[in-house]
Each structure stands twice: as structure tokens, then as C-alpha cells.
GROMACS .gro file of C-alpha atoms in nm:
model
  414
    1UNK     CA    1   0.000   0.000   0.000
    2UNK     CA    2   0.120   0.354  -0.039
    3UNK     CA    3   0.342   0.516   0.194
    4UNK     CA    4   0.289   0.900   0.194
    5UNK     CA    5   0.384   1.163   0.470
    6UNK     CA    6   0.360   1.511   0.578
    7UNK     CA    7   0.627   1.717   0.555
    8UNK     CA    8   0.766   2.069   0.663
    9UNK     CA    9   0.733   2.258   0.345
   10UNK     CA   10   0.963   2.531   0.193
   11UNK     CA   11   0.664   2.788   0.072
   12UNK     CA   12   0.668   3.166  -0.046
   13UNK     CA   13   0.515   3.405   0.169
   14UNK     CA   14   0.160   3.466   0.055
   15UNK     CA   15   0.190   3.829  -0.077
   16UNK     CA   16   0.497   3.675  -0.299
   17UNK     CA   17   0.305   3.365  -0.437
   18UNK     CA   18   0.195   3.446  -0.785
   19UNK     CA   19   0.517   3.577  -0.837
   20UNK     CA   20   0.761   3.299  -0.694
   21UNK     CA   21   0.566   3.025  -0.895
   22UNK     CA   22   0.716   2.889  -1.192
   23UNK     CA   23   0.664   2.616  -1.492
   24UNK     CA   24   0.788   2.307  -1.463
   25UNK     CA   25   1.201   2.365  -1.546
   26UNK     CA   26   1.151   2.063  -1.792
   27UNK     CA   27   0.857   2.240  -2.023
   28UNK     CA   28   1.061   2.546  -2.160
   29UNK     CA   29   1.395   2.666  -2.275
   30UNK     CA   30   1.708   2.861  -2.109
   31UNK     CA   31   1.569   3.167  -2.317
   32UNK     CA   32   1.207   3.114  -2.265
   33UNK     CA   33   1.254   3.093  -1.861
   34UNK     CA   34   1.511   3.398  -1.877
   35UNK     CA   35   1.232   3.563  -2.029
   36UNK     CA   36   0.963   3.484  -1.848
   37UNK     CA   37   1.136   3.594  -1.534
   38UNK     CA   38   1.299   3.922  -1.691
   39UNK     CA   39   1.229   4.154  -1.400
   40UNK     CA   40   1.095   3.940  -1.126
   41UNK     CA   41   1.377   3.916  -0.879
   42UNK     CA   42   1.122   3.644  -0.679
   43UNK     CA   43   1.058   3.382  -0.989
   44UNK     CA   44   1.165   3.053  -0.878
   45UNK     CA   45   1.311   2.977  -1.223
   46UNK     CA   46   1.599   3.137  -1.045
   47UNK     CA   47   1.624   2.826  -0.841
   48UNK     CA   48   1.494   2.568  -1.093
   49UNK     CA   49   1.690   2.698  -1.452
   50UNK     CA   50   1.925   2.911  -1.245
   51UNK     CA   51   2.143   2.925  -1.588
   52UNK     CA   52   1.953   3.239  -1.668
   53UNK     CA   53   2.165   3.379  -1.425
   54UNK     CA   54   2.479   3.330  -1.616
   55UNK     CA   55   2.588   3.377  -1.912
   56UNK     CA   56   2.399   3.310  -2.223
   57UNK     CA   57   2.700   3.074  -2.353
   58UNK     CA   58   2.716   2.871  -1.994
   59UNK     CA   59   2.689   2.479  -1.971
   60UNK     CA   60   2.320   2.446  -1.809
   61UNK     CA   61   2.485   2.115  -1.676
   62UNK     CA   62   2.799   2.247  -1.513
   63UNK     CA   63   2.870   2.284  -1.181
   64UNK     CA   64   2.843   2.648  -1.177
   65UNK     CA   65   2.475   2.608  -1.242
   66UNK     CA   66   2.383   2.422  -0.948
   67UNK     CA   67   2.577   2.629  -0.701
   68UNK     CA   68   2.416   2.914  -0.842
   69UNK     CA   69   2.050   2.752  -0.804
   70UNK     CA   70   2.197   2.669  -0.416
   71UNK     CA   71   2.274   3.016  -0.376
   72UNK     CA   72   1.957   3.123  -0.548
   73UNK     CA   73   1.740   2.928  -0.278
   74UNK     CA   74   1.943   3.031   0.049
   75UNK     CA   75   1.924   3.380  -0.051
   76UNK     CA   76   1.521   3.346  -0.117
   77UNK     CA   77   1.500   3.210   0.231
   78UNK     CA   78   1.758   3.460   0.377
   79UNK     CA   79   1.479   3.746   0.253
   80UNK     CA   80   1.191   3.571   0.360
   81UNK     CA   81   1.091   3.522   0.006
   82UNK     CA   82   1.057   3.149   0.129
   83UNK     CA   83   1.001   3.021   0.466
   84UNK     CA   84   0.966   2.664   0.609
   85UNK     CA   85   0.620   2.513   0.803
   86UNK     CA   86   0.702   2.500   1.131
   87UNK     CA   87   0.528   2.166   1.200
   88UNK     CA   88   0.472   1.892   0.898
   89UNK     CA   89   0.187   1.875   0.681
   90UNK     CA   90  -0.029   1.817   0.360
   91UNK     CA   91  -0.109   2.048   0.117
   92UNK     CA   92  -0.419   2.044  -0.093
   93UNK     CA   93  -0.334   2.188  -0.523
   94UNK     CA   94  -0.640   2.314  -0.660
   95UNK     CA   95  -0.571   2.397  -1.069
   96UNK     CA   96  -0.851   2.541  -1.267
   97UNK     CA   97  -0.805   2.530  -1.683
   98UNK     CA   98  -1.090   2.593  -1.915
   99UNK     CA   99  -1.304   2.536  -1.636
  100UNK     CA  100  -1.209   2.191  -1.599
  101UNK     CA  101  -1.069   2.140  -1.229
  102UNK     CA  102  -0.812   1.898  -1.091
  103UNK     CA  103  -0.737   1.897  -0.709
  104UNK     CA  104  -0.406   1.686  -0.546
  105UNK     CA  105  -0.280   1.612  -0.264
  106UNK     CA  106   0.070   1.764  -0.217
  107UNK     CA  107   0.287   1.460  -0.014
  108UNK     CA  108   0.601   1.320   0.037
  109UNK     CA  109   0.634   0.937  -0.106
  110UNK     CA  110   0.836   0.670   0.026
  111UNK     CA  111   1.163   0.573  -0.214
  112UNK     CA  112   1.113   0.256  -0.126
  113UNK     CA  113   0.765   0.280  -0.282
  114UNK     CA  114   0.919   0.368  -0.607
  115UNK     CA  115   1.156   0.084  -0.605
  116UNK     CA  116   0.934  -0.148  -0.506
  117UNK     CA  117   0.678  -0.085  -0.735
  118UNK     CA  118   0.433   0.049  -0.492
  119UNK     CA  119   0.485   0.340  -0.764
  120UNK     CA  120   0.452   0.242  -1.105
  121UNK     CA  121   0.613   0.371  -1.436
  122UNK     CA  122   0.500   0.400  -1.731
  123UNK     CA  123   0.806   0.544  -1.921
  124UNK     CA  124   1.232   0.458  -1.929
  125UNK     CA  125   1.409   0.735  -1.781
  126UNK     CA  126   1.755   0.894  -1.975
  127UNK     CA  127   2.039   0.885  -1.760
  128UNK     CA  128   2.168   1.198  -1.893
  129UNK     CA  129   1.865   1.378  -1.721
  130UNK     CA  130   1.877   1.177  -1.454
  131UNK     CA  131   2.202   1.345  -1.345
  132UNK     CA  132   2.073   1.679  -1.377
  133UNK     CA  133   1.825   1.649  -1.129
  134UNK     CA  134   2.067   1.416  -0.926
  135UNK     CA  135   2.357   1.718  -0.895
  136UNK     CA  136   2.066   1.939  -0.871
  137UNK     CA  137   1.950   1.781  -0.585
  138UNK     CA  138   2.243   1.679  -0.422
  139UNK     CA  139   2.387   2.112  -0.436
  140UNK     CA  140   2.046   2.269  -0.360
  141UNK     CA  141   1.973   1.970  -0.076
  142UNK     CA  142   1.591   2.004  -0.208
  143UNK     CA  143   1.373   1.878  -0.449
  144UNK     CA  144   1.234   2.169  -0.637
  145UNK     CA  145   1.050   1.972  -0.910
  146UNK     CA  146   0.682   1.803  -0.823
  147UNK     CA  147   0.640   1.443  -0.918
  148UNK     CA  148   0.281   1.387  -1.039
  149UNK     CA  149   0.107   1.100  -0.931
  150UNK     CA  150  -0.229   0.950  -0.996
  151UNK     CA  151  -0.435   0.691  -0.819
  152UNK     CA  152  -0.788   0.554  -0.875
  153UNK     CA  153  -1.017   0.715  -0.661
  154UNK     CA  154  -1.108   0.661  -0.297
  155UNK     CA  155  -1.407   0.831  -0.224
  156UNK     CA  156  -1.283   0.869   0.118
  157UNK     CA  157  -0.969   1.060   0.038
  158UNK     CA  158  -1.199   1.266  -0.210
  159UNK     CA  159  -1.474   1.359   0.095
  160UNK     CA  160  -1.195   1.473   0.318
  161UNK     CA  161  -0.984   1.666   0.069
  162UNK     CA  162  -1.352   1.853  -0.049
  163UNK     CA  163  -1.429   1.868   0.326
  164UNK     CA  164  -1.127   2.040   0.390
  165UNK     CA  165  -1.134   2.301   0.090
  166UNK     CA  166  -1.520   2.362   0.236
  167UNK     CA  167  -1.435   2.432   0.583
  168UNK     CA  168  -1.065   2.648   0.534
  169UNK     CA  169  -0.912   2.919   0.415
  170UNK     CA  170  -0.663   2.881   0.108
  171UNK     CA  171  -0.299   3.026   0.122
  172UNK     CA  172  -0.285   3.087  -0.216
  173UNK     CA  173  -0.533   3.187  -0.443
  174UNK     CA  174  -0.447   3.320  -0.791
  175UNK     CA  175  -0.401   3.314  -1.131
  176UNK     CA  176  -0.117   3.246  -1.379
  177UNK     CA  177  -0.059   3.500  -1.712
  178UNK     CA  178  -0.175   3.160  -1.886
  179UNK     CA  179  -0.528   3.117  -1.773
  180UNK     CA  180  -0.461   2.867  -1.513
  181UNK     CA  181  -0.572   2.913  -1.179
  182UNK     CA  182  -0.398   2.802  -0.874
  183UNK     CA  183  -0.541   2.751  -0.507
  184UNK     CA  184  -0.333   2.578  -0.176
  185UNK     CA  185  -0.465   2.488   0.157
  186UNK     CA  186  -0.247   2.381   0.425
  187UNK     CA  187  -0.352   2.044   0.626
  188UNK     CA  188  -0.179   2.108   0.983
  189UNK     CA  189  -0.428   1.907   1.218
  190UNK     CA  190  -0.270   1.623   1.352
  191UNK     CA  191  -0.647   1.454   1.338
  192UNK     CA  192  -0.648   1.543   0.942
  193UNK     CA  193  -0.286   1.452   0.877
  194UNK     CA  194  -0.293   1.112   1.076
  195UNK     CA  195  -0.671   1.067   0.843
  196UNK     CA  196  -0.511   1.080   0.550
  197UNK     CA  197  -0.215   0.943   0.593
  198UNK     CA  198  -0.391   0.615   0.758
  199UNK     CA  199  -0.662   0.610   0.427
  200UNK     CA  200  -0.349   0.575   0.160
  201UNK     CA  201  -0.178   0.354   0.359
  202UNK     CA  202  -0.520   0.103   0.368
  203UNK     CA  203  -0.682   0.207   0.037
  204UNK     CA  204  -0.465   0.270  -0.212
  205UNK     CA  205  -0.275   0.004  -0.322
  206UNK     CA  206  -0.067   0.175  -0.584
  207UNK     CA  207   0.019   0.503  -0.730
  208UNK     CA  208   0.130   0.574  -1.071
  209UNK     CA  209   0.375   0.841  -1.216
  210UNK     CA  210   0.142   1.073  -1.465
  211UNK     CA  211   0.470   1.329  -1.495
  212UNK     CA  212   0.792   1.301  -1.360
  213UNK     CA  213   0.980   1.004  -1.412
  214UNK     CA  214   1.300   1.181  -1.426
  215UNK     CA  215   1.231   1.368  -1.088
  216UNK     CA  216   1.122   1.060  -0.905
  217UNK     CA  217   1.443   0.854  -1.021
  218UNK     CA  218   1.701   1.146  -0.948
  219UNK     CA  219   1.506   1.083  -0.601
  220UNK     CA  220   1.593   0.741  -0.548
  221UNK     CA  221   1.944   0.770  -0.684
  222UNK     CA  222   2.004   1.030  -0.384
  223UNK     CA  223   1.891   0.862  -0.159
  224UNK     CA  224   2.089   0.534  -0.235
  225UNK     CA  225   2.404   0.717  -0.269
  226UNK     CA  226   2.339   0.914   0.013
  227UNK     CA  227   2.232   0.533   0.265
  228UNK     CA  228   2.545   0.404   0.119
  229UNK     CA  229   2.750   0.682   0.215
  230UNK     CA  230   2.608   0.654   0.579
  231UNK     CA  231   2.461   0.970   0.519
  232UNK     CA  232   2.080   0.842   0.657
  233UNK     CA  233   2.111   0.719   0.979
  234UNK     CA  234   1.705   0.737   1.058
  235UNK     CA  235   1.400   0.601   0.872
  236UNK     CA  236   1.258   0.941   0.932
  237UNK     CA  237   1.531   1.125   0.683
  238UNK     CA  238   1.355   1.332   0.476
  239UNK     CA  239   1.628   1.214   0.157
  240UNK     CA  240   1.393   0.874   0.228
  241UNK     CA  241   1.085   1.053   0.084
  242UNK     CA  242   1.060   1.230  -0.263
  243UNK     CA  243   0.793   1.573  -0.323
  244UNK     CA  244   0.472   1.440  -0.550
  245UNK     CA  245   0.138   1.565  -0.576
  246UNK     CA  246  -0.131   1.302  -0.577
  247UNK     CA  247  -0.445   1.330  -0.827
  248UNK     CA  248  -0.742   1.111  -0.838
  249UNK     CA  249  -0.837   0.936  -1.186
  250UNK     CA  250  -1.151   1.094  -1.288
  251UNK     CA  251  -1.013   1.437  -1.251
  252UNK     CA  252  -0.771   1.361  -1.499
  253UNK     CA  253  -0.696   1.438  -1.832
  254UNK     CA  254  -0.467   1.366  -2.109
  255UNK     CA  255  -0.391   1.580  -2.428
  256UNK     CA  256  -0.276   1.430  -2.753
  257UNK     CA  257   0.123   1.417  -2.791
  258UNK     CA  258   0.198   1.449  -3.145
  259UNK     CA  259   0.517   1.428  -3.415
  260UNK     CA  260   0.678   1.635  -3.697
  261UNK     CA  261   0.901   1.454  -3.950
  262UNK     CA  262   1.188   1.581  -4.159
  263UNK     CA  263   1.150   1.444  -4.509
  264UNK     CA  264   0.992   1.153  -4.627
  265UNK     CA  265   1.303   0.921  -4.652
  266UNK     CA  266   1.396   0.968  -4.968
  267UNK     CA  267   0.991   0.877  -5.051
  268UNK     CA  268   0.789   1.107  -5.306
  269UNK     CA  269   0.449   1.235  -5.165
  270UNK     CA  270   0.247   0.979  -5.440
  271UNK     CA  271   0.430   0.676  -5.306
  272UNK     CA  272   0.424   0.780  -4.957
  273UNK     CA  273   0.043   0.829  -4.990
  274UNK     CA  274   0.046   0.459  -5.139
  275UNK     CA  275   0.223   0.260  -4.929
  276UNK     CA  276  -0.009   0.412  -4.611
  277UNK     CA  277  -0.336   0.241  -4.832
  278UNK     CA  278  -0.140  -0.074  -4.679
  279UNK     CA  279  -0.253  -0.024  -4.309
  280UNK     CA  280  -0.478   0.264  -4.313
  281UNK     CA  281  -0.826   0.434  -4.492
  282UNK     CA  282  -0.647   0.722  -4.553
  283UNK     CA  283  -0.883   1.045  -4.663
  284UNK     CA  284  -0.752   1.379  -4.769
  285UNK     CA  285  -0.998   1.622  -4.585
  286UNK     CA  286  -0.861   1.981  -4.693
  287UNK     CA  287  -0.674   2.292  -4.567
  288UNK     CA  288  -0.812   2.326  -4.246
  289UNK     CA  289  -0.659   2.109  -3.882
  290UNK     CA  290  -0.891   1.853  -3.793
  291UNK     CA  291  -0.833   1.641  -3.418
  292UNK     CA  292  -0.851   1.297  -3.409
  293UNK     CA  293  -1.146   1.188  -3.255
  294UNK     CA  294  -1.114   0.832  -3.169
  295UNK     CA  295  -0.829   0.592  -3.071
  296UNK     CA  296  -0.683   0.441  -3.439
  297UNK     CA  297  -0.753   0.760  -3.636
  298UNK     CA  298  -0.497   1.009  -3.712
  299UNK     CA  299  -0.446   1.339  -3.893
  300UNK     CA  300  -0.147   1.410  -4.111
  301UNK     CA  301  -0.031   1.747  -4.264
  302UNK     CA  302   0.152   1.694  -4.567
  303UNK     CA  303   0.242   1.998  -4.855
  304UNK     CA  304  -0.041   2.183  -4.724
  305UNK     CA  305  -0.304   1.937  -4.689
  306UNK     CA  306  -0.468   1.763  -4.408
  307UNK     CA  307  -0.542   1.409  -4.454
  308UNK     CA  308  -0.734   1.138  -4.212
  309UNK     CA  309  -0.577   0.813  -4.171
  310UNK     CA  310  -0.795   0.535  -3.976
  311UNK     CA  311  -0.621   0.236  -3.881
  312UNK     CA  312  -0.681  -0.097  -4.059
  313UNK     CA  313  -0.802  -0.391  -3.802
  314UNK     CA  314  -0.525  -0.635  -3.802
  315UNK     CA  315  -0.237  -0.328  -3.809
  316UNK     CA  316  -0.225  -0.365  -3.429
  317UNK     CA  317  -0.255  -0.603  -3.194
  318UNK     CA  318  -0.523  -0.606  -2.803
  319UNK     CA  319  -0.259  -0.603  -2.557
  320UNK     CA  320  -0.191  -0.303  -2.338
  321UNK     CA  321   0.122  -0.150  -2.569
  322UNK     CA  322   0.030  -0.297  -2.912
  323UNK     CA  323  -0.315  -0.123  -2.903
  324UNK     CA  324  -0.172   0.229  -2.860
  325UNK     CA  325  -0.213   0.493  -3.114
  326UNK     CA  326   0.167   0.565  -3.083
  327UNK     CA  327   0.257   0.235  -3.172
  328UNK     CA  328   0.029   0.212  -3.442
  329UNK     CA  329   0.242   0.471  -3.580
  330UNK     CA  330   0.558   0.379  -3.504
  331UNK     CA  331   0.536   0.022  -3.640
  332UNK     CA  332   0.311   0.107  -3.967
  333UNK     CA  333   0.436   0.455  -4.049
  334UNK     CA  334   0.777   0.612  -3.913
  335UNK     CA  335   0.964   0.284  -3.853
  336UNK     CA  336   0.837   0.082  -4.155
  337UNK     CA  337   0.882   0.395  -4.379
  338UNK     CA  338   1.006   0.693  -4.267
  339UNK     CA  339   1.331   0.487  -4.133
  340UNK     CA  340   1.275   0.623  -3.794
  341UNK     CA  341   1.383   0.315  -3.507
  342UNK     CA  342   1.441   0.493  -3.208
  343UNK     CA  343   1.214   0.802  -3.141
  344UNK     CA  344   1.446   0.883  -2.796
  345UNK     CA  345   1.747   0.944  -3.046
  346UNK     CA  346   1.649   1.007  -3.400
  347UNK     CA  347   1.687   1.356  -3.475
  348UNK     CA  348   1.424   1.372  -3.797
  349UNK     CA  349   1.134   1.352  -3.534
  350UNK     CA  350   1.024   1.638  -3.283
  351UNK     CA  351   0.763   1.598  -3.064
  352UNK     CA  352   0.514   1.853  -3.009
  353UNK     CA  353   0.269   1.876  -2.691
  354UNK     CA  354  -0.088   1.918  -2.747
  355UNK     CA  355  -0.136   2.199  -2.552
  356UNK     CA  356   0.047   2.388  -2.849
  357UNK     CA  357  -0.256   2.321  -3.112
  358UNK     CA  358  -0.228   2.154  -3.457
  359UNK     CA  359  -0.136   2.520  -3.567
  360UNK     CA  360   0.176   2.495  -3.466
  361UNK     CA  361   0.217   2.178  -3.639
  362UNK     CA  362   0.106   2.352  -3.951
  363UNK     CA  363   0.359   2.637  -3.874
  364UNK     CA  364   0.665   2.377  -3.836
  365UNK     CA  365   0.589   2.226  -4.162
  366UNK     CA  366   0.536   2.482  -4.352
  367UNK     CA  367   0.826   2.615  -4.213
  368UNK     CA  368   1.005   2.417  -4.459
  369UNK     CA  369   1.200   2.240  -4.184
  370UNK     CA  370   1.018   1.959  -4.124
  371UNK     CA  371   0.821   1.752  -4.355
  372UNK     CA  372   0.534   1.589  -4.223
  373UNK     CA  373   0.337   1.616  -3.895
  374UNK     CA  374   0.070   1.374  -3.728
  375UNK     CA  375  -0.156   1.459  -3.454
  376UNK     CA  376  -0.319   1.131  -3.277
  377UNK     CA  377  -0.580   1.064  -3.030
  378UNK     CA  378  -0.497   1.114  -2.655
  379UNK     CA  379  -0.384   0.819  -2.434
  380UNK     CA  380  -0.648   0.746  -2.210
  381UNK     CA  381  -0.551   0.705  -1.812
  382UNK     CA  382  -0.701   0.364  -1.790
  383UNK     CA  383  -0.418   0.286  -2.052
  384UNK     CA  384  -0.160   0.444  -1.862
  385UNK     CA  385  -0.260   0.261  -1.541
  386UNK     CA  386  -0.314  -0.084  -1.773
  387UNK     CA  387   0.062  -0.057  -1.905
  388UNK     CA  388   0.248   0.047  -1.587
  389UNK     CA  389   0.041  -0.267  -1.434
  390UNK     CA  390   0.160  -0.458  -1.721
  391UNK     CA  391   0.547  -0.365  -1.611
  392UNK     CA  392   0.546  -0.245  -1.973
  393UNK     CA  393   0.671   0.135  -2.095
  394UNK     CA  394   0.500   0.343  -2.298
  395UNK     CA  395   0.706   0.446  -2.611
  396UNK     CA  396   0.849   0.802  -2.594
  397UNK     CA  397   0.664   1.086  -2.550
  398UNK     CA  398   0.286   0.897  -2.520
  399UNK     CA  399   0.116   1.163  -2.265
  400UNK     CA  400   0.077   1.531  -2.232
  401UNK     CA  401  -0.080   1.624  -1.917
  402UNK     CA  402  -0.241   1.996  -1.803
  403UNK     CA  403  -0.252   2.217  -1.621
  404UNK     CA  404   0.099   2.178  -1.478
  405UNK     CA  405   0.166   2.194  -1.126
  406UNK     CA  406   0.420   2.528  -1.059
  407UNK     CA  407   0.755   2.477  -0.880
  408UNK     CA  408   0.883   2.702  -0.616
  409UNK     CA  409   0.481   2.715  -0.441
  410UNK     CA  410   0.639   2.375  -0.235
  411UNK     CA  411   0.991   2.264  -0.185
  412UNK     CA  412   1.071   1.981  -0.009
  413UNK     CA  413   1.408   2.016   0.181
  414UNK     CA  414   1.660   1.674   0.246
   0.00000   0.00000   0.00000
């Protein structure tokens, strides 16, 4: 069952909030975050991409950079830009996007859970970005970036968490330049905390990593280093927990994940269009960007035109990774075709996240720069839990989740 514990959080003071929190570091660029921050001394990208700090030229994965996020977060807590709880607890993460809400439970989770399995994955990590967040950790002695988890629902855990919201206050309350709305209550009663922490630990058997997977391993490669070092002498360390945020099932929601090509391996557009006839009823269906909208179908932009490709049954097969939409188009399109084997490494594929619209697929081939671009169906979450059961991985780049939770509005501290 899962283990999950409150902790002593590393929070902005309230007035500073909206401006401390940040994008995930892992969802934008250098520039973009150097931006975003130009002329907010408080921004927490400070901490989490502290390379816009230094110059433009500077290694983001030297040394330099993760002394400089260190120094970043001692000085925020210096000012009192950041303080720490003075007695453990939950946090409840209310996001708002188009209307559609999602609320979590903001937690520390056991290591041990993740290497266990008690927390499943759904994805193979790199090990290259595993030792970013590892040296990032291991300067800053904190783990800026969330881990998002999802479990199915316990309508327990639901009534108190709605209960709670209900009856208290929020510490945060406000909203992001991009829409997205973002509310906090702290859970400080030891009657609350012991609740909840006594309902995961009997009701939910496992969680499941929705966004993260690089966070949460950089986690458990601390920690080991750290136990075999004789640095943990307790059970209690907090280097034996790792910061997620906890969202039931039904309030979740995953956006499409989709792929631009650089040329058509060596293909002309006729014989391209051809050999797809093998696996798919493909229909040209005009200038204008059209969704898929049902697992199997796709929509392709090719030399201006949008076309709809419906999988042929007998292309894929039932079980819980043949029957994805990304592997439907791996095996019958890039790999068999477009000469494209490994998606983590080839360098004529890009993938673009949903929340960017097929626009800017259309702007990225007609660019000139890339070739072709496909936009497929979203992974469902009963997928993502069915494959992570299955000990199988998703290939790269299956889900795109929002709204994202912001860094710097909780820090957990090892």
C-alpha cells in the first residue's frame, strides 16, 4: 500500500506567491525561462533553470549552475521570500483550466515505494537527465521539481480533501498569465494529517507516475548514494521521501502528444500516400486542422493538406502496448517507412505537446523544416494505469498532461 507523509514545506510568503511560482524547469527553454522571469527578482526559475543567471553561452549542466540555483534558494529564504512550516503537513493543489478542475494532494512518497513498485512507471528514464536532477539535488539539498502521481479514486480521500477546501481558508489563491488558476490549503491538524495518511496507507494500493519520471528517479538515486554513504542514519530522513502531488483518476486528463518529421526518406508524396493504403483508410480532408477523434484515427499534414488516416483492423494487436495509437504509428508509419527506429534518439522527429494546437504543427511544416506532422488521439488514463500494471513502458513521448503543477509554491528540503 502507499506510503505517503507530511512534511515541513519550503513555501513563499503569501503576498509573494503568484510571483515565486514557476513552470515546470523541464517544459521550456534557457531563453524562454530567462524571459519569463525578466524583471521578477522572486521567480523561482531562479532556483529551478538558475542558468539564466549566467551567461547566455554557460553549460546548463555544469557545476556552476547548481551552485548558483543553491545560492539562489538560500538567498530566497535569507529574505523571507521562502520560509519553512514550522510543524509537517499536507497540502491540498487546486488547478482550474478551461473550467475543468483537478485537485491533489501535495505529499512526500516513500523511495522505497518507487523501487518497489508500490509506484509504477509507465516510461524509461535517460540517464543523462537523470544526473541533472541528481547534482541538482544533491547542491540545492531540495527537491524543487513536483512528481505527479495518480491513483484511482477513494471516495474517502476525495470527501476529506472537499471537506477540507469547504471548511478552510486557502494560502494561495491566484491566477497564472496563462489562464490557469492556482489555489493551496495547508492540512496542519494532527487529526487530518494522521486521516489521510492512515486512508493511503489502507486504500490505495498503488500510485502511478502521470509526470515526472525523471524527478522521481534522481530521487531514489540520492537517496541510495546518500544510505550508502552513511549519510541516513534514521527512517525518518527526509532524503527517504521524494515531493509528488497526488491526483485522483476521474479528474484527470490527457492531451494528444503528437510528431513532426523531416522528409519523407527519400519517398515522393504519391508513393508515400500509397504505401499508407497498406494499413490505413487514408482520406484527404482539406486545408483546415482537424483532431482525431477516436483511438486508431490520425491526422497528417503533408504539402499543405490535411489528410485522415484510420487504422486498418489487423495493423495492431489487443494487448496493453500494441493497441496504442503511438505504436500504431511507429510500427506502420515512421519505422516501416520513414526509417525512424528509435524516437528517444532520431533527430528527424520532434515531438510537439498538445497543448500547443495543430497550428503549430502547420507552422513547423510549412516552415520548410520539417516535412510531415501527425496529430493522434490522446492516451487514455485507464491505458496508462493498464501498461504500468503490465510492467510495460510506454514508447516516448505517449502523454501530455495539463494544467501543470508550478515549482517554487512547495519545496521539499533533504
Amino acid at each position: 500500500m502507499a506510503i505517503i507523509r507530511p512534511f515541513n514545506g519550503l513555501r513563499p510568503k503569501v503576498a509573494l506567491a503568484a510571483q515565486v511560482a514557476a513552470r515546470p524547469y523541464d517544459v521550456l527553454s534557457a531563453a524562454e525561462a530567462k524571459q519569463e522571469a525578466a524583471g521578477n527578482p522572486y521567480s523561482y526559475y531562479h532556483v529551478s533553470k538558475s542558468e539564466i543567471d549566467l551567461p547566455d553561452d554557460i553549460d546548463t549542466h555544469s557545476q556552476q549552475v547548481y551552485d548558483q540555483a543553491a545560492a539562489n534558494l538560500r538567498k530566497f529564504v535569507q529574505d523571507g521570500t521562502l520560509f519553512q512550516e514550522d510543524q509537517p503537513a499536507y497540502y491540498i493543489y487546486k488547478l482550474v483550466m478551461n473550467g475543468r478542475a483537478q485537485t491533489g494532494l501535495v505529499c512526500v512518497s516513500a523511495v522505497a515505494d518507487y523501487n518497489n513498485g508500490i509506484i509504477k512507471k509507465h516510461e524509461f528514464t535517460r540517464p543523462d537527465k537523470e544526473l541533472d536532477r541528481i547534482n541538482h539535488i544533491k547542491t540545492t539539498l531540495a527537491q524543487t521539481g513536483n512528481v505527479f502521481l495518480a491513483y484511482n479514486d477513494v471516495p474517502e480521500v476525495n470527501a476529506l480533501i472537499e471537506q477540507w477546501q469547504e471548511q478552510h481558508a486557502p494560502i494561495y489563491d491566484f491566477t497564472a498569465s496563462d489562464g490557469i488558476s492556482h489555489t493551496v490549503w495547508v492540512v496542519n491538524t494532527p487529526t487530518a494529517v494522521q486521516e489521510i495518511t492512515t486512508l493511503f496507507a489502507e486504500k490505495v494500493p498503488a500510485t502511478y507516475i502521470a509526470d515526472g519520471h525523471h524527478r522521481a528517479a534522481s530521487a531514489s538515486l540520492v537517496q541510495k548514494e546518500l544510505q550508502e554513504n552513511g549519510k541516513i542514519t534514521s527512517v525518518d530522513n527526509p532524503a527517504n521521501y521524494f515531493l509528488t502531488t497526488i491526483f485522483p483518476a476521474s479528474q484527470l486528463a490527457i492531451m494528444d502528444y503528437n510528431r513532426v518529421v523531416k522528409d519523407l526518406n527519400g519517398l515522393s508524396k504519391e508513393a508515400f500516400l500509397s504505401n499508407l493504403d497498406y494499413f490505413f483508410n487514408v482520406e484527404e480532408i482539406g486545408h483546415l486542422p482537424q483532431q482525431p477523434t477516436m483511438l486508431h484515427e490520425f491526422t497528417m499534414y503533408l504539402e499543405g493538406r490535411w489528410y485522415r488516416l484510420v487504422a486498418e483492423e489487423g495493423t495492431y494487436t489487443t494487448d496493453p502496448i500494441g493497441v496504442l495509437d503511438v505504436t500504431i504509428l511507429s510500427n506502420n508509419i515512421l519505422s516501416k517507412y520513414l526509417g525512424i527506429q528509435d524516437q528517444r534518439t532520431d533527430k528527424r522527429i520532434d515531438f510537439i505537446g498538445g497543448i500547443r494546437g495543430l497550428q503549430e504543427l502547420v507552422k513547423r511544416v510549412d516552415s520548410g523544416e520539417w516535412k510531415v506532422a501527425f496529430a493522434l488521439y490522446p492516451v487514455t488514463i485507464q491505458q496508462l494505469f493498464d501498461i504500468a500494471d503490465s510492467g510495460n513502458v510506454m514508447p516516448p513521448k505517449s502523454t501530455w498532461f495539463e494544467p501543470k503543477l508550478r515549482d517554487g509554491l512547495i519545496t521539499h528540503l533533504i
